[in-house]
Amino acid sequence: RKMALLTVLSLVESKPSCRWHCLRLLFRLAYSGGDDSSIRFDTIRLIINKIYSAGADALARWQLPHLDDTEAGKLLGPAGAERSNWEIPDDEFLPLQQLKGRCVEDVATTMLRS
């Protein structure tokens, strides 16, 4: 099991065309791993310890639903207020730093909300 997770990690780091699919696979294992909690915890530890790194990307407005527009405007600043969405330009290529930071945060937030 751990060898399989390390293989997925290797694909994330070395194969740009596999990054997005591997991240989705890892989150599916983490959130719907069935009755085997050890695979879920191993997957969550892999995501947190080996893949995720906080990026320097500015916040987007949709990430602050609990704040009203004036409070969010203070945190976002003038550049962040203009940027209302965040899209991946190409489904087949995802830069590693973008995956390690913003994509992990966004997928985790979406999974937790659903």
PDB file of N, CA, C and O in Angstrom, residues 5-55:
ATOM      1  N   LEU A   5       1.328   4.295  -2.900  1.00  0.00           N
ATOM      2  CA  LEU A   5       1.213   5.738  -2.654  1.00  0.00           C
ATOM      3  C   LEU A   5       2.483   6.467  -3.078  1.00  0.00           C
ATOM      4  O   LEU A   5       2.422   7.570  -3.634  1.00  0.00           O
ATOM      5  N   LEU A   6       3.637   5.862  -2.847  1.00  0.00           N
ATOM      6  CA  LEU A   6       4.890   6.489  -3.274  1.00  0.00           C
ATOM      7  C   LEU A   6       5.012   6.516  -4.796  1.00  0.00           C
ATOM      8  O   LEU A   6       5.597   7.435  -5.362  1.00  0.00           O
ATOM      9  N   THR A   7       4.437   5.517  -5.460  1.00  0.00           N
ATOM     10  CA  THR A   7       4.413   5.523  -6.925  1.00  0.00           C
ATOM     11  C   THR A   7       3.565   6.672  -7.442  1.00  0.00           C
ATOM     12  O   THR A   7       3.946   7.364  -8.390  1.00  0.00           O
ATOM     13  N   VAL A   8       2.414   6.910  -6.799  1.00  0.00           N
ATOM     14  CA  VAL A   8       1.568   8.038  -7.180  1.00  0.00           C
ATOM     15  C   VAL A   8       2.307   9.352  -6.927  1.00  0.00           C
ATOM     16  O   VAL A   8       2.262  10.267  -7.753  1.00  0.00           O
ATOM     17  N   LEU A   9       3.014   9.443  -5.818  1.00  0.00           N
ATOM     18  CA  LEU A   9       3.808  10.644  -5.530  1.00  0.00           C
ATOM     19  C   LEU A   9       4.867  10.861  -6.604  1.00  0.00           C
ATOM     20  O   LEU A   9       5.076  11.990  -7.061  1.00  0.00           O
ATOM     21  N   SER A  10       5.518   9.794  -7.033  1.00  0.00           N
ATOM     22  CA  SER A  10       6.515   9.903  -8.096  1.00  0.00           C
ATOM     23  C   SER A  10       5.890  10.396  -9.392  1.00  0.00           C
ATOM     24  O   SER A  10       6.477  11.219 -10.110  1.00  0.00           O
ATOM     25  N   LEU A  11       4.692   9.925  -9.708  1.00  0.00           N
ATOM     26  CA  LEU A  11       3.995  10.399 -10.910  1.00  0.00           C
ATOM     27  C   LEU A  11       3.655  11.882 -10.804  1.00  0.00           C
ATOM     28  O   LEU A  11       3.767  12.626 -11.776  1.00  0.00           O
ATOM     29  N   VAL A  12       3.234  12.309  -9.620  1.00  0.00           N
ATOM     30  CA  VAL A  12       2.913  13.723  -9.416  1.00  0.00           C
ATOM     31  C   VAL A  12       4.136  14.587  -9.677  1.00  0.00           C
ATOM     32  O   VAL A  12       4.051  15.632 -10.327  1.00  0.00           O
ATOM     33  N   GLU A  13       5.280  14.155  -9.186  1.00  0.00           N
ATOM     34  CA  GLU A  13       6.485  14.965  -9.300  1.00  0.00           C
ATOM     35  C   GLU A  13       7.134  14.909 -10.682  1.00  0.00           C
ATOM     36  O   GLU A  13       7.757  15.864 -11.110  1.00  0.00           O
ATOM     37  N   SER A  14       6.978  13.789 -11.393  1.00  0.00           N
ATOM     38  CA  SER A  14       7.741  13.642 -12.630  1.00  0.00           C
ATOM     39  C   SER A  14       6.921  13.674 -13.916  1.00  0.00           C
ATOM     40  O   SER A  14       7.494  13.887 -14.981  1.00  0.00           O
ATOM     41  N   LYS A  15       5.643  13.472 -13.853  1.00  0.00           N
ATOM     42  CA  LYS A  15       4.813  13.414 -15.067  1.00  0.00           C
ATOM     43  C   LYS A  15       3.746  14.511 -15.033  1.00  0.00           C
ATOM     44  O   LYS A  15       2.691  14.340 -14.408  1.00  0.00           O
ATOM     45  N   PRO A  16       3.982  15.636 -15.695  1.00  0.00           N
ATOM     46  CA  PRO A  16       3.015  16.739 -15.659  1.00  0.00           C
ATOM     47  C   PRO A  16       1.620  16.359 -16.140  1.00  0.00           C
ATOM     48  O   PRO A  16       0.628  16.862 -15.628  1.00  0.00           O
ATOM     49  N   SER A  17       1.524  15.458 -17.083  1.00  0.00           N
ATOM     50  CA  SER A  17       0.205  15.100 -17.608  1.00  0.00           C
ATOM     51  C   SER A  17      -0.605  14.257 -16.618  1.00  0.00           C
ATOM     52  O   SER A  17      -1.814  14.121 -16.772  1.00  0.00           O
ATOM     53  N   CYS A  18       0.038  13.724 -15.588  1.00  0.00           N
ATOM     54  CA  CYS A  18      -0.654  12.880 -14.615  1.00  0.00           C
ATOM     55  C   CYS A  18      -1.012  13.604 -13.323  1.00  0.00           C
ATOM     56  O   CYS A  18      -1.733  13.055 -12.497  1.00  0.00           O
ATOM     57  N   ARG A  19      -0.531  14.811 -13.133  1.00  0.00           N
ATOM     58  CA  ARG A  19      -0.645  15.472 -11.834  1.00  0.00           C
ATOM     59  C   ARG A  19      -2.079  15.641 -11.360  1.00  0.00           C
ATOM     60  O   ARG A  19      -2.420  15.296 -10.234  1.00  0.00           O
ATOM     61  N   TRP A  20      -2.910  16.192 -12.202  1.00  0.00           N
ATOM     62  CA  TRP A  20      -4.284  16.475 -11.793  1.00  0.00           C
ATOM     63  C   TRP A  20      -5.034  15.180 -11.502  1.00  0.00           C
ATOM     64  O   TRP A  20      -5.771  15.078 -10.521  1.00  0.00           O
ATOM     65  N   HIS A  21      -4.833  14.166 -12.336  1.00  0.00           N
ATOM     66  CA  HIS A  21      -5.511  12.883 -12.136  1.00  0.00           C
ATOM     67  C   HIS A  21      -5.028  12.193 -10.860  1.00  0.00           C
ATOM     68  O   HIS A  21      -5.831  11.593 -10.134  1.00  0.00           O
ATOM     69  N   CYS A  22      -3.745  12.291 -10.579  1.00  0.00           N
ATOM     70  CA  CYS A  22      -3.205  11.683  -9.360  1.00  0.00           C
ATOM     71  C   CYS A  22      -3.734  12.389  -8.117  1.00  0.00           C
ATOM     72  O   CYS A  22      -4.057  11.730  -7.122  1.00  0.00           O
ATOM     73  N   LEU A  23      -3.827  13.694  -8.171  1.00  0.00           N
ATOM     74  CA  LEU A  23      -4.351  14.436  -7.027  1.00  0.00           C
ATOM     75  C   LEU A  23      -5.806  14.048  -6.762  1.00  0.00           C
ATOM     76  O   LEU A  23      -6.198  13.829  -5.618  1.00  0.00           O
ATOM     77  N   ARG A  24      -6.587  13.938  -7.823  1.00  0.00           N
ATOM     78  CA  ARG A  24      -7.983  13.529  -7.652  1.00  0.00           C
ATOM     79  C   ARG A  24      -8.071  12.113  -7.072  1.00  0.00           C
ATOM     80  O   ARG A  24      -8.901  11.836  -6.208  1.00  0.00           O
ATOM     81  N   LEU A  25      -7.206  11.218  -7.531  1.00  0.00           N
ATOM     82  CA  LEU A  25      -7.179   9.855  -7.008  1.00  0.00           C
ATOM     83  C   LEU A  25      -6.840   9.847  -5.518  1.00  0.00           C
ATOM     84  O   LEU A  25      -7.501   9.162  -4.721  1.00  0.00           O
ATOM     85  N   LEU A  26      -5.846  10.627  -5.123  1.00  0.00           N
ATOM     86  CA  LEU A  26      -5.455  10.671  -3.713  1.00  0.00           C
ATOM     87  C   LEU A  26      -6.579  11.208  -2.836  1.00  0.00           C
ATOM     88  O   LEU A  26      -6.826  10.692  -1.744  1.00  0.00           O
ATOM     89  N   PHE A  27      -7.260  12.235  -3.297  1.00  0.00           N
ATOM     90  CA  PHE A  27      -8.355  12.766  -2.495  1.00  0.00           C
ATOM     91  C   PHE A  27      -9.534  11.802  -2.430  1.00  0.00           C
ATOM     92  O   PHE A  27     -10.219  11.730  -1.415  1.00  0.00           O
ATOM     93  N   ARG A  28      -9.769  11.057  -3.491  1.00  0.00           N
ATOM     94  CA  ARG A  28     -10.822  10.036  -3.435  1.00  0.00           C
ATOM     95  C   ARG A  28     -10.469   8.962  -2.405  1.00  0.00           C
ATOM     96  O   ARG A  28     -11.319   8.510  -1.650  1.00  0.00           O
ATOM     97  N   LEU A  29      -9.205   8.564  -2.377  1.00  0.00           N
ATOM     98  CA  LEU A  29      -8.782   7.581  -1.371  1.00  0.00           C
ATOM     99  C   LEU A  29      -8.898   8.146   0.043  1.00  0.00           C
ATOM    100  O   LEU A  29      -9.292   7.451   0.972  1.00  0.00           O
ATOM    101  N   ALA A  30      -8.559   9.419   0.195  1.00  0.00           N
ATOM    102  CA  ALA A  30      -8.575  10.037   1.517  1.00  0.00           C
ATOM    103  C   ALA A  30      -9.998  10.205   2.046  1.00  0.00           C
ATOM    104  O   ALA A  30     -10.241  10.038   3.243  1.00  0.00           O
ATOM    105  N   TYR A  31     -10.926  10.534   1.180  1.00  0.00           N
ATOM    106  CA  TYR A  31     -12.271  10.836   1.642  1.00  0.00           C
ATOM    107  C   TYR A  31     -13.264   9.700   1.462  1.00  0.00           C
ATOM    108  O   TYR A  31     -14.336   9.736   2.048  1.00  0.00           O
ATOM    109  N   SER A  32     -12.934   8.714   0.677  1.00  0.00           N
ATOM    110  CA  SER A  32     -13.859   7.591   0.516  1.00  0.00           C
ATOM    111  C   SER A  32     -13.089   6.288   0.496  1.00  0.00           C
ATOM    112  O   SER A  32     -13.296   5.445  -0.365  1.00  0.00           O
ATOM    113  N   GLY A  33     -12.210   6.123   1.436  1.00  0.00           N
ATOM    114  CA  GLY A  33     -11.373   4.938   1.499  1.00  0.00           C
ATOM    115  C   GLY A  33     -12.069   3.714   2.037  1.00  0.00           C
ATOM    116  O   GLY A  33     -11.455   2.673   2.214  1.00  0.00           O
ATOM    117  N   GLY A  34     -13.364   3.842   2.312  1.00  0.00           N
ATOM    118  CA  GLY A  34     -14.104   2.694   2.818  1.00  0.00           C
ATOM    119  C   GLY A  34     -13.850   2.465   4.290  1.00  0.00           C
ATOM    120  O   GLY A  34     -13.597   3.391   5.057  1.00  0.00           O
ATOM    121  N   ASP A  35     -13.915   1.208   4.687  1.00  0.00           N
ATOM    122  CA  ASP A  35     -13.777   0.849   6.100  1.00  0.00           C
ATOM    123  C   ASP A  35     -12.330   0.817   6.568  1.00  0.00           C
ATOM    124  O   ASP A  35     -12.066   0.810   7.761  1.00  0.00           O
ATOM    125  N   ASP A  36     -11.394   0.775   5.645  1.00  0.00           N
ATOM    126  CA  ASP A  36      -9.982   0.688   6.000  1.00  0.00           C
ATOM    127  C   ASP A  36      -9.456   2.085   6.315  1.00  0.00           C
ATOM    128  O   ASP A  36      -9.087   2.847   5.418  1.00  0.00           O
ATOM    129  N   SER A  37      -9.425   2.433   7.591  1.00  0.00           N
ATOM    130  CA  SER A  37      -8.996   3.778   7.967  1.00  0.00           C
ATOM    131  C   SER A  37      -7.491   3.975   7.796  1.00  0.00           C
ATOM    132  O   SER A  37      -7.031   5.106   7.637  1.00  0.00           O
ATOM    133  N   SER A  38      -6.722   2.892   7.795  1.00  0.00           N
ATOM    134  CA  SER A  38      -5.272   3.059   7.666  1.00  0.00           C
ATOM    135  C   SER A  38      -4.893   3.598   6.289  1.00  0.00           C
ATOM    136  O   SER A  38      -3.984   4.424   6.176  1.00  0.00           O
ATOM    137  N   ILE A  39      -5.587   3.168   5.218  1.00  0.00           N
ATOM    138  CA  ILE A  39      -5.279   3.707   3.895  1.00  0.00           C
ATOM    139  C   ILE A  39      -5.679   5.168   3.823  1.00  0.00           C
ATOM    140  O   ILE A  39      -4.998   5.981   3.211  1.00  0.00           O
ATOM    141  N   ARG A  40      -6.787   5.515   4.468  1.00  0.00           N
ATOM    142  CA  ARG A  40      -7.214   6.918   4.479  1.00  0.00           C
ATOM    143  C   ARG A  40      -6.174   7.782   5.179  1.00  0.00           C
ATOM    144  O   ARG A  40      -5.790   8.833   4.685  1.00  0.00           O
ATOM    145  N   PHE A  41      -5.706   7.345   6.353  1.00  0.00           N
ATOM    146  CA  PHE A  41      -4.733   8.138   7.100  1.00  0.00           C
ATOM    147  C   PHE A  41      -3.386   8.204   6.388  1.00  0.00           C
ATOM    148  O   PHE A  41      -2.729   9.251   6.397  1.00  0.00           O
ATOM    149  N   ASP A  42      -2.963   7.107   5.775  1.00  0.00           N
ATOM    150  CA  ASP A  42      -1.713   7.121   5.003  1.00  0.00           C
ATOM    151  C   ASP A  42      -1.806   8.110   3.837  1.00  0.00           C
ATOM    152  O   ASP A  42      -0.858   8.836   3.549  1.00  0.00           O
ATOM    153  N   THR A  43      -2.957   8.123   3.183  1.00  0.00           N
ATOM    154  CA  THR A  43      -3.146   9.033   2.049  1.00  0.00           C
ATOM    155  C   THR A  43      -3.170  10.477   2.508  1.00  0.00           C
ATOM    156  O   THR A  43      -2.548  11.344   1.887  1.00  0.00           O
ATOM    157  N   ILE A  44      -3.860  10.756   3.596  1.00  0.00           N
ATOM    158  CA  ILE A  44      -3.905  12.127   4.126  1.00  0.00           C
ATOM    159  C   ILE A  44      -2.516  12.580   4.547  1.00  0.00           C
ATOM    160  O   ILE A  44      -2.100  13.705   4.270  1.00  0.00           O
ATOM    161  N   ARG A  45      -1.768  11.700   5.189  1.00  0.00           N
ATOM    162  CA  ARG A  45      -0.394  12.054   5.581  1.00  0.00           C
ATOM    163  C   ARG A  45       0.479  12.326   4.362  1.00  0.00           C
ATOM    164  O   ARG A  45       1.304  13.240   4.356  1.00  0.00           O
ATOM    165  N   LEU A  46       0.311  11.537   3.308  1.00  0.00           N
ATOM    166  CA  LEU A  46       1.070  11.761   2.073  1.00  0.00           C
ATOM    167  C   LEU A  46       0.745  13.127   1.487  1.00  0.00           C
ATOM    168  O   LEU A  46       1.643  13.878   1.100  1.00  0.00           O
ATOM    169  N   ILE A  47      -0.537  13.462   1.424  1.00  0.00           N
ATOM    170  CA  ILE A  47      -0.940  14.755   0.860  1.00  0.00           C
ATOM    171  C   ILE A  47      -0.367  15.893   1.692  1.00  0.00           C
ATOM    172  O   ILE A  47       0.204  16.844   1.155  1.00  0.00           O
ATOM    173  N   ILE A  48      -0.489  15.807   3.004  1.00  0.00           N
ATOM    174  CA  ILE A  48      -0.053  16.902   3.876  1.00  0.00           C
ATOM    175  C   ILE A  48       1.469  17.000   3.944  1.00  0.00           C
ATOM    176  O   ILE A  48       2.040  18.087   3.821  1.00  0.00           O
ATOM    177  N   ASN A  49       2.146  15.889   4.129  1.00  0.00           N
ATOM    178  CA  ASN A  49       3.590  15.925   4.368  1.00  0.00           C
ATOM    179  C   ASN A  49       4.441  15.994   3.109  1.00  0.00           C
ATOM    180  O   ASN A  49       5.520  16.594   3.121  1.00  0.00           O
ATOM    181  N   LYS A  50       4.004  15.368   2.030  1.00  0.00           N
ATOM    182  CA  LYS A  50       4.857  15.265   0.850  1.00  0.00           C
ATOM    183  C   LYS A  50       4.411  16.151  -0.315  1.00  0.00           C
ATOM    184  O   LYS A  50       5.231  16.561  -1.113  1.00  0.00           O
ATOM    185  N   ILE A  51       3.125  16.415  -0.441  1.00  0.00           N
ATOM    186  CA  ILE A  51       2.656  17.155  -1.606  1.00  0.00           C
ATOM    187  C   ILE A  51       2.369  18.613  -1.272  1.00  0.00           C
ATOM    188  O   ILE A  51       2.857  19.513  -1.939  1.00  0.00           O
ATOM    189  N   TYR A  52       1.604  18.862  -0.232  1.00  0.00           N
ATOM    190  CA  TYR A  52       1.152  20.227   0.046  1.00  0.00           C
ATOM    191  C   TYR A  52       2.280  21.137   0.517  1.00  0.00           C
ATOM    192  O   TYR A  52       3.095  20.759   1.349  1.00  0.00           O
ATOM    193  N   SER A  53       2.313  22.315  -0.039  1.00  0.00           N
ATOM    194  CA  SER A  53       3.161  23.389   0.479  1.00  0.00           C
ATOM    195  C   SER A  53       2.410  24.690   0.252  1.00  0.00           C
ATOM    196  O   SER A  53       1.880  24.926  -0.833  1.00  0.00           O
ATOM    197  N   ALA A  54       2.323  25.483   1.283  1.00  0.00           N
ATOM    198  CA  ALA A  54       1.569  26.733   1.181  1.00  0.00           C
ATOM    199  C   ALA A  54       2.220  27.634   0.145  1.00  0.00           C
ATOM    200  O   ALA A  54       3.422  27.877   0.184  1.00  0.00           O
ATOM    201  N   GLY A  55       1.435  28.084  -0.785  1.00  0.00           N
ATOM    202  CA  GLY A  55       1.953  28.931  -1.849  1.00  0.00           C
ATOM    203  C   GLY A  55       1.796  30.398  -1.523  1.00  0.00           C
ATOM    204  O   GLY A  55       1.172  30.788  -0.542  1.00  0.00           O
TER     205      GLY A  55
END
